Tab-separated table of C-alpha atoms in Angstrom:
chain	number	residue	atom	x	y	z
A	1	MET	CA	13.451	-32.914	-7.688
A	2	ALA	CA	10.742	-29.609	-5.824
A	3	TYR	CA	11.056	-27.223	-8.471
A	4	PHE	CA	11.474	-24.188	-7.439
A	5	ASN	CA	10.158	-21.020	-8.800
A	6	GLU	CA	8.429	-17.498	-8.089
A	7	ASP	CA	5.260	-17.390	-6.800
A	8	ASN	CA	5.658	-21.049	-4.620
A	9	VAL	CA	9.419	-19.187	-2.978
A	10	THR	CA	8.826	-15.573	-2.906
A	11	GLU	CA	5.182	-15.133	-3.389
A	12	GLN	CA	4.049	-17.421	-0.381
A	13	MET	CA	6.810	-16.517	1.661
A	14	CYS	CA	4.642	-12.702	1.225
A	15	ILE	CA	2.097	-14.097	1.656
A	16	GLU	CA	2.020	-16.402	4.975
A	17	VAL	CA	4.515	-13.207	6.095
A	18	ALA	CA	1.491	-11.369	5.783
A	19	LYS	CA	-0.442	-13.020	7.587
A	20	GLU	CA	2.084	-13.714	10.462
A	21	ALA	CA	1.680	-9.765	10.264
A	22	GLY	CA	-2.271	-10.027	10.789
A	23	TYR	CA	-3.402	-9.689	7.305
A	24	VAL	CA	-6.562	-12.157	6.341
A	25	TYR	CA	-5.591	-14.122	2.550
A	26	HIS	CA	-8.253	-13.585	0.021
A	27	ASN	CA	-8.270	-14.800	-4.317
A	28	ALA	CA	-8.209	-11.420	-5.484
A	29	ASP	CA	-11.132	-12.062	-7.623
A	30	THR	CA	-12.924	-12.059	-4.928
A	31	LEU	CA	-12.449	-8.458	-3.160
A	32	ARG	CA	-14.314	-6.661	-6.465
A	33	GLU	CA	-16.717	-6.371	-8.390
A	34	ALA	CA	-14.696	-4.992	-11.357
A	35	LYS	CA	-10.609	-6.123	-12.735
A	36	ASN	CA	-10.883	-2.079	-12.960
A	37	ASP	CA	-12.500	-1.161	-9.548
A	38	VAL	CA	-9.091	0.008	-7.186
A	39	ILE	CA	-10.868	-0.040	-4.013
A	40	CYS	CA	-12.803	-2.572	-2.346
A	41	GLU	CA	-16.144	-1.090	-1.305
A	42	PRO	CA	-17.827	-3.813	0.876
A	43	LEU	CA	-14.683	-3.195	3.128
A	44	LEU	CA	-14.190	-0.210	3.140
A	45	ILE	CA	-18.356	0.286	3.571
A	46	GLN	CA	-18.071	-1.862	6.921
A	47	ALA	CA	-14.668	0.299	7.962
A	48	LEU	CA	-16.481	3.725	8.080
A	49	MET	CA	-19.631	2.400	10.026
A	50	ARG	CA	-16.927	0.639	11.779
A	51	ILE	CA	-15.122	3.599	13.178
A	52	ASN	CA	-17.139	6.084	12.436
A	53	HIS	CA	-20.673	5.253	13.439
A	54	ILE	CA	-22.538	6.128	9.961
A	55	SER	CA	-25.997	5.094	8.074
A	56	GLN	CA	-24.379	3.143	4.788
A	57	ASP	CA	-25.691	6.357	2.501
A	58	GLU	CA	-23.194	8.356	4.397
A	59	ALA	CA	-20.570	6.044	3.491
A	60	GLN	CA	-21.067	5.850	0.323
A	61	ILE	CA	-21.121	9.676	0.143
A	62	VAL	CA	-17.133	9.485	1.545
A	63	ILE	CA	-16.183	6.355	-0.730
A	64	GLN	CA	-17.525	8.861	-3.917
A	65	LYS	CA	-15.086	11.452	-2.302
A	66	VAL	CA	-12.073	8.342	-1.816
A	67	LYS	CA	-12.941	7.645	-5.764
A	68	ASP	CA	-12.925	10.668	-7.214
A	69	THR	CA	-9.998	11.747	-5.279
A	70	ILE	CA	-7.930	8.752	-7.161
A	71	PHE	CA	-9.271	9.266	-10.475
A	72	SER	CA	-7.774	12.764	-10.328
A	73	GLY	CA	-4.348	10.467	-10.835
A	74	MET	CA	-5.619	9.515	-14.781
A	75	SER	CA	-3.859	11.806	-15.465
A	76	GLY	CA	-0.373	10.642	-14.465
A	77	ASP	CA	-0.080	12.604	-11.654
A	78	ILE	CA	-0.155	10.126	-9.605
A	79	ILE	CA	2.452	12.110	-6.675
A	80	THR	CA	-0.450	15.558	-6.704
A	81	ALA	CA	-3.667	12.738	-5.967
A	82	ASN	CA	-1.216	10.892	-3.859
A	83	GLN	CA	-0.661	14.059	-1.874
A	84	LYS	CA	-4.996	15.081	-2.579
A	85	LEU	CA	-5.407	11.320	-1.179
A	86	ARG	CA	-3.747	11.322	2.410
A	87	ASN	CA	-4.814	15.068	3.015
A	88	LEU	CA	-8.532	13.269	3.164
A	89	PHE	CA	-8.351	10.745	4.643
A	90	PHE	CA	-6.310	12.707	8.355
A	91	LYS	CA	-6.691	15.686	7.346
A	92	GLU	CA	-9.809	17.352	4.800
A	93	ASN	CA	-12.201	14.474	6.330
A	94	SER	CA	-14.986	16.678	7.076
A	95	PHE	CA	-18.065	15.847	6.192
A	96	PRO	CA	-22.472	17.121	7.430
A	97	PHE	CA	-22.846	13.633	8.955
A	98	GLY	CA	-24.059	16.029	11.807
A	99	LYS	CA	-26.594	16.884	13.542
A	100	ASP	CA	-28.891	19.899	11.103
A	101	GLY	CA	-25.970	18.790	8.987
A	102	GLU	CA	-23.219	19.988	10.344
A	103	HIS	CA	-19.604	18.898	9.687
A	104	ILE	CA	-18.045	16.549	11.427
A	105	PRO	CA	-14.085	14.344	10.634
A	106	ILE	CA	-14.177	11.281	10.183
A	107	LYS	CA	-11.720	8.574	10.968
A	108	PHE	CA	-10.770	6.409	7.868
A	109	PHE	CA	-8.201	4.338	9.644
A	110	GLU	CA	-8.013	3.514	13.422
A	111	THR	CA	-4.633	3.729	14.399
A	112	ASP	CA	-4.623	3.215	18.425
A	113	PRO	CA	-3.599	0.063	19.196
A	114	GLU	CA	-5.605	-1.440	21.224
A	115	THR	CA	-8.697	-1.529	19.177
A	116	ALA	CA	-7.032	-0.730	15.685
A	117	ALA	CA	-7.413	-4.903	15.099
A	118	LYS	CA	-11.075	-4.590	15.931
A	119	LYS	CA	-11.977	-1.457	13.920
A	120	ASN	CA	-9.609	-2.187	10.861
A	121	ASN	CA	-9.618	-4.499	7.788
A	122	TYR	CA	-6.530	-5.529	7.154
A	123	VAL	CA	-6.121	-7.864	3.625
A	124	VAL	CA	-3.094	-9.504	1.585
A	125	THR	CA	-3.932	-10.895	-1.784
A	126	ASN	CA	-2.246	-12.266	-5.054
A	127	GLN	CA	-2.225	-11.783	-8.686
A	128	TRP	CA	-4.333	-9.369	-8.352
A	129	GLU	CA	-5.280	-7.538	-12.106
A	130	TYR	CA	-6.593	-4.854	-13.282
A	131	LEU	CA	-7.819	-3.862	-16.406
A	132	LYS	CA	-8.269	0.069	-17.111
A	133	SER	CA	-11.508	-1.201	-19.595
A	134	SER	CA	-12.840	-3.984	-21.656
A	135	TYR	CA	-10.422	-3.170	-24.349
A	136	ALA	CA	-7.088	-1.552	-23.092
A	137	GLY	CA	-4.996	-4.056	-21.137
A	138	GLY	CA	-4.062	-4.818	-18.399
A	139	LYS	CA	-1.285	-5.981	-15.744
A	140	ARG	CA	-1.034	-8.359	-13.285
A	141	LEU	CA	0.688	-7.281	-9.549
A	142	ASP	CA	2.101	-10.167	-7.148
A	143	ILE	CA	1.274	-8.840	-3.809
A	144	VAL	CA	-1.113	-5.902	-2.937
A	145	LEU	CA	-2.246	-5.143	0.672
A	146	LEU	CA	-5.383	-4.140	1.392
A	147	ILE	CA	-6.274	-1.440	5.180
A	148	ASN	CA	-10.104	-1.556	5.286
A	149	GLY	CA	-10.215	-2.095	1.842
A	150	ILE	CA	-8.068	0.144	-0.504
A	151	PRO	CA	-4.824	-0.855	-1.741
A	152	MET	CA	-1.716	0.538	-0.109
A	153	VAL	CA	1.402	-0.888	-0.377
A	154	ILE	CA	2.113	-3.711	-4.049
A	155	GLY	CA	4.407	-5.790	-3.653
A	156	GLU	CA	6.971	-7.339	-7.320
A	157	LEU	CA	7.840	-10.835	-6.391
A	158	LYS	CA	11.179	-12.455	-8.672
A	159	THR	CA	12.545	-15.872	-9.051
A	160	ALA	CA	15.447	-16.496	-6.403
A	161	THR	CA	16.820	-19.795	-7.958
A	162	LYS	CA	18.522	-16.903	-10.913
A	163	ALA	CA	21.355	-15.237	-10.021
A	164	SER	CA	21.108	-12.927	-12.522
A	165	ILE	CA	17.556	-11.404	-11.706
A	166	THR	CA	17.517	-9.259	-8.529
A	167	TRP	CA	14.972	-7.164	-6.093
A	168	ALA	CA	15.742	-4.667	-9.274
A	169	ASP	CA	13.887	-6.070	-11.048
A	170	GLY	CA	11.199	-6.079	-9.677
A	171	ALA	CA	11.457	-2.567	-8.856
A	172	LYS	CA	11.579	-1.939	-12.341
A	173	ASP	CA	8.780	-3.302	-13.338
A	174	ILE	CA	7.016	-1.261	-10.668
A	175	MET	CA	7.732	1.822	-11.730
A	176	ASP	CA	6.266	0.807	-15.416
A	177	TYR	CA	3.547	0.049	-13.206
A	178	GLN	CA	2.556	3.368	-12.299
A	179	LYS	CA	2.773	4.334	-15.615
A	180	SER	CA	0.705	1.616	-17.871
A	181	ILE	CA	-1.366	1.796	-14.660
A	182	PRO	CA	-1.724	5.165	-11.903
A	183	GLU	CA	-4.758	5.121	-10.740
A	184	MET	CA	-3.463	1.787	-8.677
A	185	PHE	CA	-1.208	4.089	-7.030
A	186	VAL	CA	-2.652	7.132	-6.414
A	187	PRO	CA	-3.362	5.452	-2.266
A	188	ASN	CA	0.695	4.021	-2.103
A	189	ILE	CA	2.307	4.558	0.979
A	190	LEU	CA	4.963	2.719	-0.534
A	191	SER	CA	6.061	-0.351	-2.233
A	192	PHE	CA	8.066	-3.265	-2.235
A	193	ALA	CA	10.142	-5.633	-3.894
A	194	SER	CA	12.109	-8.353	-3.500
A	195	GLU	CA	14.069	-12.137	-4.982
A	196	GLY	CA	13.923	-13.870	-1.880
A	197	LYS	CA	17.797	-12.466	-1.086
A	198	GLU	CA	16.834	-8.703	-0.888
A	199	LEU	CA	14.357	-6.514	0.736
A	200	TYR	CA	13.653	-3.025	-1.449
A	201	TYR	CA	11.294	-0.670	-0.670
A	202	GLY	CA	10.480	3.165	-2.004
A	203	SER	CA	7.400	5.771	-2.815
A	204	ILE	CA	5.959	6.577	-6.078
A	205	GLY	CA	7.705	8.220	-9.163
A	206	ALA	CA	11.336	7.571	-6.818
A	207	PRO	CA	14.069	5.939	-9.422
A	208	LEU	CA	16.359	2.710	-8.861
A	209	THR	CA	18.673	5.027	-7.112
A	210	LYS	CA	16.613	6.011	-3.547
A	211	TRP	CA	15.656	3.107	-3.637
A	212	GLY	CA	16.613	1.153	-0.291
A	213	PRO	CA	16.835	-1.105	2.195
A	214	TRP	CA	14.099	-1.602	5.236
A	215	PHE	CA	15.695	-3.454	7.991
A	216	ALA	CA	13.151	-5.181	11.211
A	217	ASP	CA	16.440	-3.836	13.320
A	218	GLU	CA	20.164	-1.916	14.069
A	219	GLU	CA	21.677	-5.889	12.935
A	220	ARG	CA	19.754	-5.072	9.649
A	221	LYS	CA	20.558	-9.296	8.436
A	222	HIS	CA	20.061	-9.018	4.139
A	223	GLY	CA	21.076	-12.070	2.112
A	224	THR	CA	18.702	-14.853	2.980
A	225	LEU	CA	14.569	-16.277	2.373
A	226	ILE	CA	15.095	-15.606	6.551
A	227	ASP	CA	16.289	-11.943	7.043
A	228	VAL	CA	13.971	-11.246	3.448
A	229	GLN	CA	11.200	-12.418	6.282
A	230	ASN	CA	12.101	-10.899	9.320
A	231	ASN	CA	12.034	-7.604	7.498
A	232	LEU	CA	8.390	-7.724	5.600
A	233	LYS	CA	7.198	-8.371	8.792
A	234	SER	CA	8.722	-5.289	9.866
A	235	LEU	CA	7.671	-3.315	7.736
A	236	ILE	CA	4.895	-4.570	6.358
A	237	ASP	CA	3.484	-3.882	10.043
A	238	PRO	CA	0.017	-2.170	9.080
A	239	LEU	CA	-0.531	0.541	12.156
A	240	ARG	CA	4.001	1.273	11.192
A	241	LEU	CA	2.197	1.871	7.432
A	242	LEU	CA	0.062	4.104	7.686
A	243	ASP	CA	2.193	5.169	10.177
A	244	ILE	CA	5.214	6.278	7.639
A	245	TYR	CA	2.643	7.100	5.355
A	246	ARG	CA	0.824	9.851	7.776
A	247	PHE	CA	4.484	11.470	9.479
A	248	PHE	CA	7.106	9.695	7.638
A	249	SER	CA	6.615	10.770	3.865
A	250	VAL	CA	6.640	14.073	2.174
A	251	PHE	CA	6.012	15.764	-0.042
A	252	THR	CA	8.619	18.387	-1.911
A	253	THR	CA	9.725	19.246	-5.267
A	254	THR	CA	13.428	18.358	-6.422
A	255	LYS	CA	15.740	21.132	-6.943
A	256	ASP	CA	14.838	23.311	-10.062
A	257	SER	CA	11.140	23.338	-8.840
A	258	SER	CA	10.096	21.228	-11.907
A	259	LYS	CA	8.735	18.533	-10.041
A	260	LYS	CA	6.876	17.374	-7.396
A	261	ILE	CA	8.547	14.420	-5.634
A	262	LYS	CA	7.753	11.684	-2.245
A	263	VAL	CA	9.830	11.345	-0.087
A	264	VAL	CA	9.775	8.140	1.679
A	265	CYS	CA	11.413	7.221	5.168
A	266	ARG	CA	14.242	5.584	5.649
A	267	TYR	CA	14.488	2.916	8.052
A	268	GLN	CA	17.163	4.782	10.648
A	269	GLN	CA	14.314	8.321	10.064
A	270	TYR	CA	11.692	5.638	11.513
A	271	TYR	CA	13.074	4.268	14.359
A	272	GLY	CA	15.004	7.814	14.955
A	273	GLY	CA	11.460	9.517	14.408
A	274	MET	CA	9.949	7.053	17.574
A	275	ALA	CA	12.679	7.165	19.781
């Protein structure tokens, strides 16, 4: 009798779904020089050069700006850092690479559907171990999706064989990771959790009550592994994720203005906005 566990059901399912959605699988240990690297620099360098026709030295200058923004979130204020990084990606992205030092806009992602697959790099990996330093403890992330070398989605998966285990257990793990390794979540668009029956997602800083399901269509099918596959494939479409990050994420404050929060659209808001 086959033994079903977290790895060979939900984790491998997610990898296969991501590959169907256009991602290429890479072993996590081959993507970075060190386990305290947040981004995969070689992939980001290639993407910046390919999309913008800039030199490697210029790409390195851009990457340093990205890294400075990411590690500004180590203090724990990852929502502010996340907003700053989004601004860098889509708004405040001019660099003095033009003639006579003229500032020109730099694109981090190709969003034209006709050329995106050729110019962007989509990677799925699993068991991504992140160590803050050689002397501090680390965490191991089940699923990481990278766009142009930047880890933008994190997934936590649980066994499908125990009725007492639900997607919420995975979501709670992600919420703990945001506190212990906040820099890994500065580039985050959203995170998802599943036990192979339900698929829920949430933004950084979101309490469990603010996580919601994603459905591939108005039939809203859920409850089976096949439903999770279909819904996940819809959610992690690379250009959809970039749309959500750029146009369907809002930074605001709580009602008493005491805390900054990030709000990511529900599936119906996304489809309604795209209509």
